[in-house]
Amino acid sequence: MSKASNFIWYELMTSDPAGAARFYGAVVGWTIAATRDPAAGDIDYRMIVRGDGGNAGGVLALNADMLAGGARPGWMGYLEVDDVDATLAAIKADGGAVHMPATDLPVGRIAMVSDPQGAHFYVMDPIPPEGMEDMESDVFSVTEAQHMRWNELATSDSDGAIAFYRKHFGWGQEGAMDMGPLGSYRFLQRGDVGLGAVMPLMEGYPVPVWSFYIGVDDIDRAHAAVTANGGTVTSEPMEIPGGEYAMNGIDPQGAPFGLVGPRR
């Protein structure tokens, strides 16, 4: 496909993994493990499993110390890099910041960073499972339900952010949608695949942030499930290019999310 970086993992930080499991099970169809992954040691970390048996990401339970330190429920994305330490040095040199130093885990080396405008994400040099060294992560898909389907950056400086991600992660930027007084919605590409978009920071976004849209089988079914299961709808389903619909919400624990899918 492309040597440009891909989103290879998504992580839900939540104060209530069991509650998140009930919510996303009803809305998306995922299964979230009822108990922590033993490989994570003392950290309460659980896998998100799709209906086809593949992983959609993970759930990190926020403990009292994390919450006291300012952590809040939310979704984070992981970008693949060949060398975490070199990437950290380059990001810092260009005005970004490191929030969690490079750390070795059984699944690879990771670090948490933010871009120069302040949007947080992880970088990761993964250790692939044996026999799968040449396979690419499938947690992101432009078409499939129960995968993340769109990555959206709201930022205080669209030009600066696009230049940053182009330089450090190899993405392209072609095409845009005029949002009138709200500005321009500028599309991002990884090779020939539409990865997501960059948009101006709007009212309701206190700081630059990455938002992620989960694929669902039926936007109206999912919309009803959000409110029926304790979530909040923050924007109603809206038709997007291609004929599908996108909406936004907040889960019962307070993590914002997006949904995208067809109207059946």
C-alpha positions as CSV (number, residue, x, y, z in Angstrom):
1,M,0.0,0.0,0.0
2,S,2.2,2.8,1.2
3,K,5.1,3.4,3.6
4,A,3.1,6.2,5.2
5,S,2.0,5.6,8.7
6,N,-1.3,3.9,9.4
7,F,-3.6,3.9,12.4
8,I,-2.8,0.4,13.7
9,W,-4.7,0.5,17.0
10,Y,-7.4,2.4,18.9
11,E,-7.8,2.6,22.6
12,L,-10.8,3.5,24.8
13,M,-9.9,5.0,28.1
14,T,-12.8,4.6,30.5
15,S,-13.8,4.7,34.1
16,D,-16.1,1.7,33.7
17,P,-15.0,-1.1,31.3
18,A,-18.2,-3.2,32.1
19,G,-20.4,-0.2,31.3
20,A,-18.5,0.5,28.1
21,A,-18.8,-3.2,27.1
22,R,-22.6,-3.0,27.5
23,F,-22.8,0.3,25.6
24,Y,-20.6,-0.5,22.6
25,G,-21.9,-4.1,22.4
26,A,-25.4,-2.7,21.9
27,V,-24.4,0.2,19.6
28,V,-21.6,-1.3,17.5
29,G,-21.8,-5.1,18.1
30,W,-18.4,-5.4,19.7
31,T,-17.5,-7.8,22.5
32,I,-15.3,-6.3,25.2
33,A,-13.6,-8.9,27.5
34,A,-15.2,-9.2,31.0
35,T,-11.7,-9.4,32.7
36,R,-8.3,-7.8,32.2
37,D,-5.8,-9.3,29.8
38,P,-3.2,-11.2,31.9
39,A,-0.5,-10.0,29.5
40,A,-1.0,-6.4,30.6
41,G,0.2,-7.2,34.1
42,D,-1.1,-4.8,36.8
43,I,-2.9,-2.6,34.2
44,D,-6.6,-3.3,33.6
45,Y,-6.5,-3.7,29.8
46,R,-9.2,-5.5,27.8
47,M,-9.5,-6.4,24.1
48,I,-12.3,-5.2,21.9
49,V,-13.4,-8.1,19.6
50,R,-15.3,-7.7,16.4
51,G,-18.0,-10.1,15.2
52,D,-15.6,-11.7,12.8
53,G,-13.2,-12.5,15.6
54,G,-10.6,-9.8,14.9
55,N,-9.6,-7.1,17.3
56,A,-11.0,-3.6,17.0
57,G,-8.7,-2.1,19.7
58,G,-8.4,-2.2,23.4
59,V,-9.9,-0.7,26.6
60,L,-7.8,0.9,29.3
61,A,-9.5,1.1,32.7
62,L,-8.7,4.5,34.3
63,N,-7.7,3.9,37.9
64,A,-7.9,6.5,40.7
65,D,-4.3,7.6,40.2
66,M,-4.9,8.2,36.5
67,L,-8.1,10.1,37.1
68,A,-6.4,12.2,39.8
69,G,-3.6,13.0,37.3
70,G,-6.2,14.4,34.9
71,A,-7.0,11.5,32.6
72,R,-10.5,11.4,31.3
73,P,-12.6,9.0,29.2
74,G,-11.8,9.2,25.5
75,W,-10.5,7.5,22.5
76,M,-6.8,7.5,21.4
77,G,-5.3,6.4,18.1
78,Y,-1.9,4.7,17.6
79,L,0.2,5.5,14.5
80,E,2.8,3.0,13.4
81,V,6.5,4.2,13.1
82,D,9.7,2.3,12.4
83,D,11.7,4.0,15.2
84,V,9.8,5.4,18.2
85,D,12.8,7.2,19.7
86,A,13.8,8.9,16.5
87,T,10.1,9.9,16.0
88,L,10.0,11.4,19.4
89,A,13.1,13.5,18.8
90,A,11.8,14.7,15.5
91,I,8.4,15.6,16.9
92,K,9.9,17.6,19.8
93,A,12.2,19.4,17.3
94,D,9.1,20.5,15.4
95,G,7.2,21.8,18.4
96,G,5.4,18.7,19.5
97,A,5.5,17.2,23.0
98,V,6.1,13.9,24.6
99,H,3.6,13.0,27.3
100,M,4.6,9.4,28.0
101,P,8.2,8.4,27.3
102,A,9.1,5.4,25.0
103,T,8.0,2.2,26.8
104,D,8.6,-1.4,25.8
105,L,5.6,-3.7,26.0
106,P,5.2,-7.3,24.9
107,V,3.4,-6.0,21.8
108,G,5.9,-3.3,20.9
109,R,7.5,0.0,21.8
110,I,5.1,2.9,22.4
111,A,5.0,6.6,23.5
112,M,2.3,9.2,23.8
113,V,2.9,12.5,22.1
114,S,1.0,15.6,20.9
115,D,1.4,17.5,17.7
116,P,2.4,21.2,17.8
117,Q,-1.2,22.3,18.2
118,G,-1.8,20.0,21.1
119,A,-3.7,17.0,19.7
120,H,-2.7,13.7,21.5
121,F,-1.9,10.4,20.0
122,Y,0.4,7.4,20.4
123,V,3.2,6.3,18.2
124,M,4.1,2.6,18.1
125,D,6.7,0.2,16.6
126,P,4.7,-3.0,16.9
127,I,6.0,-6.6,17.4
128,P,3.7,-8.6,15.0
129,P,2.6,-12.1,16.0
130,E,4.7,-14.9,14.7
131,G,3.8,-15.7,11.2
132,M,2.1,-12.4,10.6
133,E,5.1,-10.2,10.1
134,D,4.0,-9.0,6.6
135,M,0.4,-8.4,7.5
136,E,-1.0,-4.9,8.1
137,S,-3.3,-4.0,10.9
138,D,-7.0,-4.1,9.9
139,V,-8.5,-2.1,12.8
140,F,-9.0,0.7,10.3
141,S,-11.2,0.1,7.2
142,V,-12.8,2.6,4.9
143,T,-15.8,0.4,4.3
144,E,-16.4,-2.2,7.1
145,A,-18.7,-2.1,10.1
146,Q,-17.1,-2.7,13.5
147,H,-13.8,-1.1,12.3
148,M,-12.8,2.5,12.7
149,R,-13.6,4.1,9.4
150,W,-12.6,7.7,9.7
151,N,-10.0,9.8,11.6
152,E,-10.8,13.5,12.1
153,L,-8.5,16.1,13.5
154,A,-10.0,19.4,14.8
155,T,-7.1,21.8,15.2
156,S,-6.3,25.5,15.8
157,D,-4.0,25.5,12.7
158,S,-5.0,23.4,9.8
159,D,-2.0,24.4,7.6
160,G,0.4,23.7,10.4
161,A,-1.1,20.3,11.3
162,I,-1.2,19.1,7.7
163,A,2.4,20.1,7.2
164,F,3.3,18.2,10.5
165,Y,1.6,15.0,9.6
166,R,2.8,15.1,6.0
167,K,6.4,15.5,7.2
168,H,6.5,13.0,10.0
169,F,3.9,10.4,8.8
170,G,3.9,10.7,5.0
171,W,0.3,11.5,4.5
172,G,-1.1,13.4,1.6
173,Q,-3.7,16.1,1.5
174,E,-5.9,16.5,-1.5
175,G,-9.5,17.8,-1.8
176,A,-11.6,19.7,0.6
177,M,-15.3,20.5,1.5
178,D,-16.4,24.0,2.1
179,M,-18.2,24.3,5.5
180,G,-19.1,28.0,5.0
181,P,-18.3,30.2,8.0
182,L,-16.9,27.1,9.8
183,G,-14.0,26.9,7.3
184,S,-12.6,24.1,5.1
185,Y,-12.8,20.3,5.8
186,R,-9.6,19.1,4.2
187,F,-9.2,15.4,3.4
188,L,-6.1,13.3,4.3
189,Q,-4.8,10.3,2.4
190,R,-2.4,7.5,3.1
191,G,-1.4,6.5,-0.4
192,D,-4.6,6.2,-2.3
193,V,-6.8,5.5,0.7
194,G,-8.8,8.3,2.4
195,L,-7.7,8.3,6.0
196,G,-9.7,11.1,7.4
197,A,-9.7,14.9,7.5
198,V,-8.5,18.1,9.2
199,M,-11.0,20.8,10.2
200,P,-10.8,24.1,12.1
201,L,-11.3,24.0,15.9
202,M,-15.0,24.9,16.5
203,E,-17.1,25.8,19.5
204,G,-17.4,22.8,21.8
205,Y,-13.8,21.7,21.1
206,P,-11.7,23.3,23.9
207,V,-8.4,21.9,22.6
208,P,-7.2,20.3,19.4
209,V,-8.3,16.7,19.3
210,W,-8.4,13.6,17.2
211,S,-11.9,12.1,16.9
212,F,-12.7,8.7,15.5
213,Y,-15.8,7.3,13.6
214,I,-16.8,3.7,14.2
215,G,-18.4,1.8,11.4
216,V,-22.0,0.5,12.1
217,D,-24.3,-1.7,10.0
218,D,-27.3,0.7,10.2
219,I,-27.0,4.3,11.4
220,D,-30.6,4.5,12.5
221,R,-30.4,1.3,14.6
222,A,-27.1,2.5,16.2
223,H,-28.6,6.0,16.8
224,A,-31.5,4.5,18.7
225,A,-29.1,2.2,20.7
226,V,-27.0,5.2,21.8
227,T,-29.8,6.8,23.7
228,A,-31.4,3.5,24.8
229,N,-28.2,2.5,26.5
230,G,-27.3,5.7,28.3
231,G,-25.3,7.6,25.7
232,T,-25.9,11.1,24.4
233,V,-26.3,12.1,20.8
234,T,-24.5,15.4,20.1
235,S,-25.1,15.6,16.3
236,E,-27.9,13.8,14.5
237,P,-27.2,11.5,11.5
238,M,-26.1,13.6,8.5
239,E,-25.6,12.4,4.9
240,I,-22.0,12.4,3.8
241,P,-20.4,12.0,0.4
242,G,-21.1,8.5,-0.9
243,G,-24.6,8.3,0.5
244,E,-23.9,7.0,4.0
245,Y,-24.6,8.9,7.3
246,A,-22.4,10.1,10.1
247,M,-23.3,11.2,13.7
248,N,-21.6,12.0,16.9
249,G,-22.2,11.1,20.6
250,I,-20.8,10.7,24.0
251,D,-20.8,7.3,25.7
252,P,-22.2,6.9,29.3
253,Q,-18.7,7.3,30.8
254,G,-18.1,10.5,28.9
255,A,-15.9,9.5,25.9
256,P,-16.9,11.3,22.7
257,F,-17.2,9.1,19.6
258,G,-18.5,9.1,16.0
259,L,-20.5,6.6,14.0
260,V,-20.7,6.1,10.3
261,G,-22.8,3.7,8.2
262,P,-25.7,3.2,5.8
263,R,-29.4,3.9,6.4
264,R,-31.2,0.6,5.9
